[in-house]
Short mmCIF file of C-alpha atoms and ligand atoms in Angstrom, two decimals:
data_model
loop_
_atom_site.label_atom_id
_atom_site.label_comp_id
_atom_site.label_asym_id
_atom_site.label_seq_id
_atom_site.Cartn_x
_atom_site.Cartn_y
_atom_site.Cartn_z
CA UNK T 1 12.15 41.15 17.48
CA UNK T 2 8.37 40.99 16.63
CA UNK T 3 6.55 40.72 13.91
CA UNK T 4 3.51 41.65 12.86
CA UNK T 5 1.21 39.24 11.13
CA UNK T 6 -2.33 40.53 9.14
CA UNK T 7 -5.22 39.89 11.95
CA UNK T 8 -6.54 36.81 10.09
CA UNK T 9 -3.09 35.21 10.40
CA UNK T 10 -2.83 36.32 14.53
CA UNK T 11 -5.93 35.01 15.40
CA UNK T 12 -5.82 31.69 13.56
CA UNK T 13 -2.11 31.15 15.21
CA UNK T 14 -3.60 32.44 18.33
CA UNK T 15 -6.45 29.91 17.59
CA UNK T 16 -3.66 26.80 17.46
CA UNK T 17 -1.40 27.74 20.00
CA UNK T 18 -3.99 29.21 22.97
CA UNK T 19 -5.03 26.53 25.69
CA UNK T 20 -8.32 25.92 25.29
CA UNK T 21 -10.97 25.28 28.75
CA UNK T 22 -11.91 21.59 28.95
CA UNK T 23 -14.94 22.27 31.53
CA UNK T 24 -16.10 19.24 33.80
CA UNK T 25 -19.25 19.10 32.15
CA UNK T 26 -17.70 18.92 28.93
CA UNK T 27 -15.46 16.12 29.75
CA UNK T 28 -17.87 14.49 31.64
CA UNK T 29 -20.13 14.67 28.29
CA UNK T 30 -16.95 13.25 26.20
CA UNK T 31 -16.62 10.37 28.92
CA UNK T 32 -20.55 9.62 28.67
CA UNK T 33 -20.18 9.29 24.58
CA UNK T 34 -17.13 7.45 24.40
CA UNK T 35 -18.81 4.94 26.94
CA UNK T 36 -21.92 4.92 24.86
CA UNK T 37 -20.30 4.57 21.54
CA UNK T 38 -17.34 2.23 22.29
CA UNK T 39 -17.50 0.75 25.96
CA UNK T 40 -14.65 2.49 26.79
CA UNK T 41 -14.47 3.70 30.58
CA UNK T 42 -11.80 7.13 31.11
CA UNK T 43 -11.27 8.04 34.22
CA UNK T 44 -10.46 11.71 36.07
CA UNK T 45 -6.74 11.29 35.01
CA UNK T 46 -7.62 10.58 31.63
CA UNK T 47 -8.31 14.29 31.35
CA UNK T 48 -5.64 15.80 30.11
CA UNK T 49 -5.33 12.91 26.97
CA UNK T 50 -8.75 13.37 26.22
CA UNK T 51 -7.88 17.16 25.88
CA UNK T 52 -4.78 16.52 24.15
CA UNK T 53 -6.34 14.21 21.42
CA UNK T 54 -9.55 16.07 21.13
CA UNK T 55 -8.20 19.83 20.97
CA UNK T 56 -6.43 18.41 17.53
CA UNK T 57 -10.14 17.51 16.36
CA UNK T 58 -11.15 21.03 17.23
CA UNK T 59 -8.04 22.56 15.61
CA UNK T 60 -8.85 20.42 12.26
CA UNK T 61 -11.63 21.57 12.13
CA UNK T 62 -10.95 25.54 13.30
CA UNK T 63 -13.40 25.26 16.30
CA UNK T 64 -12.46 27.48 19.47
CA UNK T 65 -14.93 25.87 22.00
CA UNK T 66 -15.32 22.00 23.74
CA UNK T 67 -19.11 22.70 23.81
CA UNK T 68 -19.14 23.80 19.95
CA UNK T 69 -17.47 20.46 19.25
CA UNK T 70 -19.98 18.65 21.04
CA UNK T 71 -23.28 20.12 19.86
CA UNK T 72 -22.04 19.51 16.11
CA UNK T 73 -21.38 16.25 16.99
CA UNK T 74 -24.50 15.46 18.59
CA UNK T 75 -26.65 17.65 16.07
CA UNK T 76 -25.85 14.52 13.26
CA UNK T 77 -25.72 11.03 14.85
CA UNK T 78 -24.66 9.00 11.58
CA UNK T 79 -21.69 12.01 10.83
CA UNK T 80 -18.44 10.78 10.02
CA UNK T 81 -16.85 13.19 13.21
CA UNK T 82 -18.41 9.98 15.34
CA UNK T 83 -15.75 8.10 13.80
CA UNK T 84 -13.32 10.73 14.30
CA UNK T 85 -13.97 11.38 17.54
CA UNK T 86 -13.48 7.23 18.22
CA UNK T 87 -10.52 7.30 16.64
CA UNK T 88 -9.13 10.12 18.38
CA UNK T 89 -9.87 8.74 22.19
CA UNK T 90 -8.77 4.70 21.25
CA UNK T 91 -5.57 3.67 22.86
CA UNK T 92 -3.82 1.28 20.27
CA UNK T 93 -0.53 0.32 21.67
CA UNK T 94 0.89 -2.84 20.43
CA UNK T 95 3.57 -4.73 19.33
CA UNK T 96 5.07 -7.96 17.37
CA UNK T 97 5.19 -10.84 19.29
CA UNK T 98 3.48 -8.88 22.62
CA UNK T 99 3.07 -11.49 25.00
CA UNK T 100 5.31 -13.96 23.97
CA UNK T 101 4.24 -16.87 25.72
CA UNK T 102 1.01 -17.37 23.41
CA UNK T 103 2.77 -17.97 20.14
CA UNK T 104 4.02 -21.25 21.20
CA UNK T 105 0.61 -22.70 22.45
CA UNK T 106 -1.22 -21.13 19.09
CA UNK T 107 1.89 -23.11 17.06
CA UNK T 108 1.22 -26.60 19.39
CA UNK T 109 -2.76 -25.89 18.62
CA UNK T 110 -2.54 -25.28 15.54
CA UNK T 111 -0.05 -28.03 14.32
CA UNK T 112 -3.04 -30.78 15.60
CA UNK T 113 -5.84 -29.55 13.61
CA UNK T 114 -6.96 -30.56 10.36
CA UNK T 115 -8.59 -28.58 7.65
CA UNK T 116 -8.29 -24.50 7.35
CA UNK T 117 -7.25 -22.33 10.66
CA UNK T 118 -9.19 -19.56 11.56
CA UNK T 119 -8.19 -17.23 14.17
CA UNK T 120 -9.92 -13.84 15.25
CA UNK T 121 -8.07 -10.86 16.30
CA UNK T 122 -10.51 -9.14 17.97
CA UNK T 123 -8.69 -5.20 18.70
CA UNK T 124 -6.09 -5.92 16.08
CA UNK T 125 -4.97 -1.80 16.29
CA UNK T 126 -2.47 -1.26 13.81
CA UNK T 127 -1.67 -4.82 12.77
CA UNK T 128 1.23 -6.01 14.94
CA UNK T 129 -0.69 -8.78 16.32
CA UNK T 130 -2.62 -10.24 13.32
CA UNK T 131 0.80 -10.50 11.57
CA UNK T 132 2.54 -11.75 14.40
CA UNK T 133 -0.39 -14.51 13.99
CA UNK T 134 0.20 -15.11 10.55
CA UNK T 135 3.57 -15.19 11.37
CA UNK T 136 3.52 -17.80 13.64
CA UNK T 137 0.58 -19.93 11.39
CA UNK T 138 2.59 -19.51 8.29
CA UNK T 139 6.16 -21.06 9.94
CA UNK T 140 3.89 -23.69 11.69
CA UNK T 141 1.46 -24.55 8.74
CA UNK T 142 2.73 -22.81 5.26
CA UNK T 143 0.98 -20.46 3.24
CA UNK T 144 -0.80 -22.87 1.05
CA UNK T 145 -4.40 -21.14 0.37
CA UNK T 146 -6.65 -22.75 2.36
CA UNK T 147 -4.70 -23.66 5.17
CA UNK T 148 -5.31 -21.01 7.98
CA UNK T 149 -6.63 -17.62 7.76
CA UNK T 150 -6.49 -14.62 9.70
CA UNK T 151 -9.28 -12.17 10.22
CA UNK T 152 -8.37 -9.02 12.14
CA UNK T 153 -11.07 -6.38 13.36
CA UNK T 154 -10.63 -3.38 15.23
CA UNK T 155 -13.15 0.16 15.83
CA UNK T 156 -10.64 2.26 14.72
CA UNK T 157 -10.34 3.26 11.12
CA UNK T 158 -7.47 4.75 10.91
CA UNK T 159 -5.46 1.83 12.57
CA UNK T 160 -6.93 -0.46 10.19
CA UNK T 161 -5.65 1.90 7.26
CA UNK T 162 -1.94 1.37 8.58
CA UNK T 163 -2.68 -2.28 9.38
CA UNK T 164 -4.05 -2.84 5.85
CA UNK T 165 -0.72 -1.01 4.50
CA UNK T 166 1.59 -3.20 6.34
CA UNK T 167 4.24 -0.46 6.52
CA UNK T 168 6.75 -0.70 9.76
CA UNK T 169 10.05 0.87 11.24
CA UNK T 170 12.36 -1.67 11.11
CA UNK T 171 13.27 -1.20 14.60
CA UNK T 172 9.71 -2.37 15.81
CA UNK T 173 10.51 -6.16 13.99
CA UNK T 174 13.16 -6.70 16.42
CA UNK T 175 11.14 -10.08 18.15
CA UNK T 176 11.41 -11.11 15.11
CA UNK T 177 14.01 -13.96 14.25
CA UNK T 178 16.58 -12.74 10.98
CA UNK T 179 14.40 -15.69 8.90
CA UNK T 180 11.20 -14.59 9.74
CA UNK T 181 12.40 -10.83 8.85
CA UNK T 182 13.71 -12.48 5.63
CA UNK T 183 10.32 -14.23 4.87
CA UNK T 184 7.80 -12.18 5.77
CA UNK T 185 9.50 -8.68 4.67
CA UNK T 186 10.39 -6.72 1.76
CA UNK T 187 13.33 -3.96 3.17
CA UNK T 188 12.26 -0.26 1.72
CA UNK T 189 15.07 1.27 -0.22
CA UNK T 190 16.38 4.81 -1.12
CA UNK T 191 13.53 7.31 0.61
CA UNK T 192 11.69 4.16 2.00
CA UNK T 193 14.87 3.56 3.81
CA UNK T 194 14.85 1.96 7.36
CA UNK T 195 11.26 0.73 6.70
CA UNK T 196 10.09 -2.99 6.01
CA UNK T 197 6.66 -3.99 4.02
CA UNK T 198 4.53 -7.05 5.03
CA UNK T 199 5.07 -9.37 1.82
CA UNK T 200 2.07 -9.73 -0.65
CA UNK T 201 1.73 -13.66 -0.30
CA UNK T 202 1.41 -13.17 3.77
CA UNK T 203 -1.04 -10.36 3.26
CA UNK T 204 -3.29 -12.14 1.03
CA UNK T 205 -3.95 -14.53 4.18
CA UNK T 206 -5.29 -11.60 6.73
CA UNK T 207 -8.28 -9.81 6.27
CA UNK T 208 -9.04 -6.62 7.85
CA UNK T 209 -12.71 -4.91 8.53
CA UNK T 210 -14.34 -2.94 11.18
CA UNK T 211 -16.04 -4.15 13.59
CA UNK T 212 -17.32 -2.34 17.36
CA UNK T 213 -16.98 -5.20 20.40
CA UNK T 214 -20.18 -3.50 21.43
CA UNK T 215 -22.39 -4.54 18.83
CA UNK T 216 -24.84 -6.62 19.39
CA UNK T 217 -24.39 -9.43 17.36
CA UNK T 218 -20.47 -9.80 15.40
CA UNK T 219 -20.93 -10.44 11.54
CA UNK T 220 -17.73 -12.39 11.09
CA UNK T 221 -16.31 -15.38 9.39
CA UNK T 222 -16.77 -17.68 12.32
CA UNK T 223 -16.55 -19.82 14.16
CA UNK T 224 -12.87 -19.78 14.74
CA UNK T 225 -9.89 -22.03 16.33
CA UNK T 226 -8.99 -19.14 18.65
CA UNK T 227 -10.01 -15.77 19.58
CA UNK T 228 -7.03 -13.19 20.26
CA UNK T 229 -8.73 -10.31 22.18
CA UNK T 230 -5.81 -8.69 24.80
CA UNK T 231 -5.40 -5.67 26.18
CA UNK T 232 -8.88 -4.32 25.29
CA UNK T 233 -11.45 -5.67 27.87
CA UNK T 234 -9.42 -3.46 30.39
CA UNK T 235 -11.04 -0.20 28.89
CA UNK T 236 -14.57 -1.92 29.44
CA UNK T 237 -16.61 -1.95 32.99
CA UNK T 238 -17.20 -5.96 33.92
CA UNK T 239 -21.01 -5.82 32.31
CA UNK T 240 -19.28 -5.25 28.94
CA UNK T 241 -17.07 -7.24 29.29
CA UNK T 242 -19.12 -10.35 30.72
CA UNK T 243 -21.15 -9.49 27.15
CA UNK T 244 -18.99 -9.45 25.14
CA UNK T 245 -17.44 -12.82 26.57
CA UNK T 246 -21.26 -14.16 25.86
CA UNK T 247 -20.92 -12.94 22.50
CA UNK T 248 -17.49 -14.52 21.85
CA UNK T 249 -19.32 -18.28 22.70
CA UNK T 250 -20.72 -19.32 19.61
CA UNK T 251 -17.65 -17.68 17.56
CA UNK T 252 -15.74 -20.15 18.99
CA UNK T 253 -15.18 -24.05 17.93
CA UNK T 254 -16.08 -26.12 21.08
CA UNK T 255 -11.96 -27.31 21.27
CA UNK T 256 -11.20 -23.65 20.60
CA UNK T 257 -8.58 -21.10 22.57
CA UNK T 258 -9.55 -17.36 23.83
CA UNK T 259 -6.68 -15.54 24.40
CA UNK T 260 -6.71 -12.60 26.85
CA UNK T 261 -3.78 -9.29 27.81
CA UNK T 262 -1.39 -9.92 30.74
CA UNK T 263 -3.96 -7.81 33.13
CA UNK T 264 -7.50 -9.50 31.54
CA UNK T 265 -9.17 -12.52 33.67
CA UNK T 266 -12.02 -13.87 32.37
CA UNK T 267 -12.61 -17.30 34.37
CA UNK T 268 -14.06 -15.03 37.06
CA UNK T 269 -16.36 -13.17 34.70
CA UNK T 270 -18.42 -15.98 32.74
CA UNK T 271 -19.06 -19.78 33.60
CA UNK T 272 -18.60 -19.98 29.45
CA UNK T 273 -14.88 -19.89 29.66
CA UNK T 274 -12.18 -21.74 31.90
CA UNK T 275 -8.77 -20.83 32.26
CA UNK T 276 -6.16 -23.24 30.70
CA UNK T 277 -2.61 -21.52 30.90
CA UNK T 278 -1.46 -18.34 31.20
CA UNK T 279 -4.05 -15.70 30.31
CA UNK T 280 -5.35 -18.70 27.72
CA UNK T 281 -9.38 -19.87 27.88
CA UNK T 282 -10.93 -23.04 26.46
CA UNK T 283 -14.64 -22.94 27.13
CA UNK T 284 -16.15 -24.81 29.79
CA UNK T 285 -16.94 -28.82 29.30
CA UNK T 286 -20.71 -28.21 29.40
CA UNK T 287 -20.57 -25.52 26.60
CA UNK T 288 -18.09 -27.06 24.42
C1 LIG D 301 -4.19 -1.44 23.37
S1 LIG D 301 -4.79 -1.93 21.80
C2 LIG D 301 -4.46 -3.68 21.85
C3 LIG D 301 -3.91 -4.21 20.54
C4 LIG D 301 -3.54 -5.69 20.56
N1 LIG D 301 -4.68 -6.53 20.79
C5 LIG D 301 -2.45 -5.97 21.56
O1 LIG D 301 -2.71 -6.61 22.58
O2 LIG D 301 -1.31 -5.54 21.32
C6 LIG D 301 -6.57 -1.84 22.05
C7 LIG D 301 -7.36 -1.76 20.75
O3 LIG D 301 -8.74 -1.97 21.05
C8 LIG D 301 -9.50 -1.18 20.17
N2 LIG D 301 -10.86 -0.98 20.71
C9 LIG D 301 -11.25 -0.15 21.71
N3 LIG D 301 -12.58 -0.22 21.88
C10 LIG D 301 -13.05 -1.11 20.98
C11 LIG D 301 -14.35 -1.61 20.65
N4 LIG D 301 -15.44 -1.19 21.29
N5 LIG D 301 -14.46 -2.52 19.65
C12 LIG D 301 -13.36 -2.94 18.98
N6 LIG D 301 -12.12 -2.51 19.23
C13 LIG D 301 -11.95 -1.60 20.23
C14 LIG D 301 -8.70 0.10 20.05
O4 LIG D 301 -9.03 0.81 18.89
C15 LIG D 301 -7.25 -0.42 20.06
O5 LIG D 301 -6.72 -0.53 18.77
#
């Protein structure tokens, strides 16, 4: 059976169910901006994602056309579809506790210094890892104001929204020890069922704000005990990188830690920064 919609109604379903073209200029032009604007390198295969996250954009905002999209954007180079069109092509998976193995030697660090903590998250996507911080600073150190604090940045808006609400599945606190859960949670009830809230008291200790890696200098509460910035550099071609690991120098206290993702090395990138465990950097005895 069929039936028959008014012609506005056809064309506008037609309009979010048809598979658009994705030419290889226009994708090429997407890669070019996305470089520009964040550092971040997609390759051929990225293709269909970047069609599959963009078309949504388009859709949003009832364009038909890649090229349509892309001359608006360009027309206006402070509007708010830049941020948009960021948001749409980041990659923010994370988790609590990713990466295990750095917890520990945060906890051991941490435990020998004096005075208030400060530790950057760098890509802190949707807040798994800045809480898992403040996690692991809070069992090791209290929550007594002043003690430690976390500051978590990130280019995406929209991750920082959900990392600012503090709002996860229950299922994803599963690295998570019962106490911890008990500590650091409030359980939703009735409608909020099956989700868990970062508590207030925790919160108050991690501070969220924007900030691009690509920017030339980083306005930030520095300079910190340790830097947490994994599983970002890998969307950045070395020369960004090796800047942004120059930037990262003076944000960091001369007995300070950089952490870096499973797949990041940075010792053969900069003389700034030595390796001193597993994906862990201290920087180099003539810099510190
Ligand atoms: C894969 S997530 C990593 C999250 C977390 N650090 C972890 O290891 O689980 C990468 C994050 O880097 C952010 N990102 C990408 N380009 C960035 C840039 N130029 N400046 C700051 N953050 C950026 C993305 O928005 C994303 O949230």
């Amino acid at each position: 059976m069929t039936t028959s919609l008014p012609n506005g109604q056809t064309s506008l379903m037609l309009q979010m169910t048809q598979r658009l073209a994705l030419s290889d200029t226009h994708f090429r032009r997407i890669c070019q901006l996305i470089y520009q604007r964040a550092g971040i390198v997609l390759a051929d295969h990225k293709r269909d994602m970047v069609y599959n996250r963009l078309v949504r954009r388009l859709r949003t905002l009832g364009l038909d056309d890649f090229g349509r999209y892309l001359s608006m954007l360009e027309a206006n180079q402070n509007s708010a579809e830049w941020q948009a069109f960021i948001n749409s092509l980041t990659t923010n998976l994370t988790a609590f506790f990713r990466e295990a193995h750095h917890f520990p030697i945060l906890a051991e660090h941490a435990r020998k210094k004096s005075g208030e903590y400060r530790i950057w998250s760098a890509a802190a996507s949707t807040g798994e890892e800045p809480y898992s911080l403040a996690i692991t600073l809070a069992d090791t150190l209290g929550t007594a104001p002043g003690r430690w604090k976390v500051y978590a940045s990130d280019i995406d808006t929209e991750v920082l929204q959900k990392a600012r609400a503090g709002v996860y599945r229950q299922e994803e606190l599963k690295t998570l020890s019962p106490q911890q859960m008990q500590r650091y949670f409030m359980r939703g009830t009735g409608p909020h069922q099956g989700l868990v809230r970062v508590r207030q008291e925790l919160a108050n200790l991690v501070e969220f704000a924007p900030l691009n890696l690509l920017d030339k200098q980083y306005n930030v509460p520095g300079p910190f005990d340790a830097i947490f910035c994994r599983n970002v550099m890998i969307y950045f071609d070395k020369t960004t990188q090796q800047d942004i690991l120059h930037r990262f120098v003076p944000q960091l206290k001369p007995d300070g830690l950089l952490f870096a993702g499973h797949s990041e090395n940075f010792s053969n990138l900069v003389r700034e920064f030595s390796l001193r465990g597993q994906t862990v950097y201290a920087l180099s005895k003539d810099k510190a």
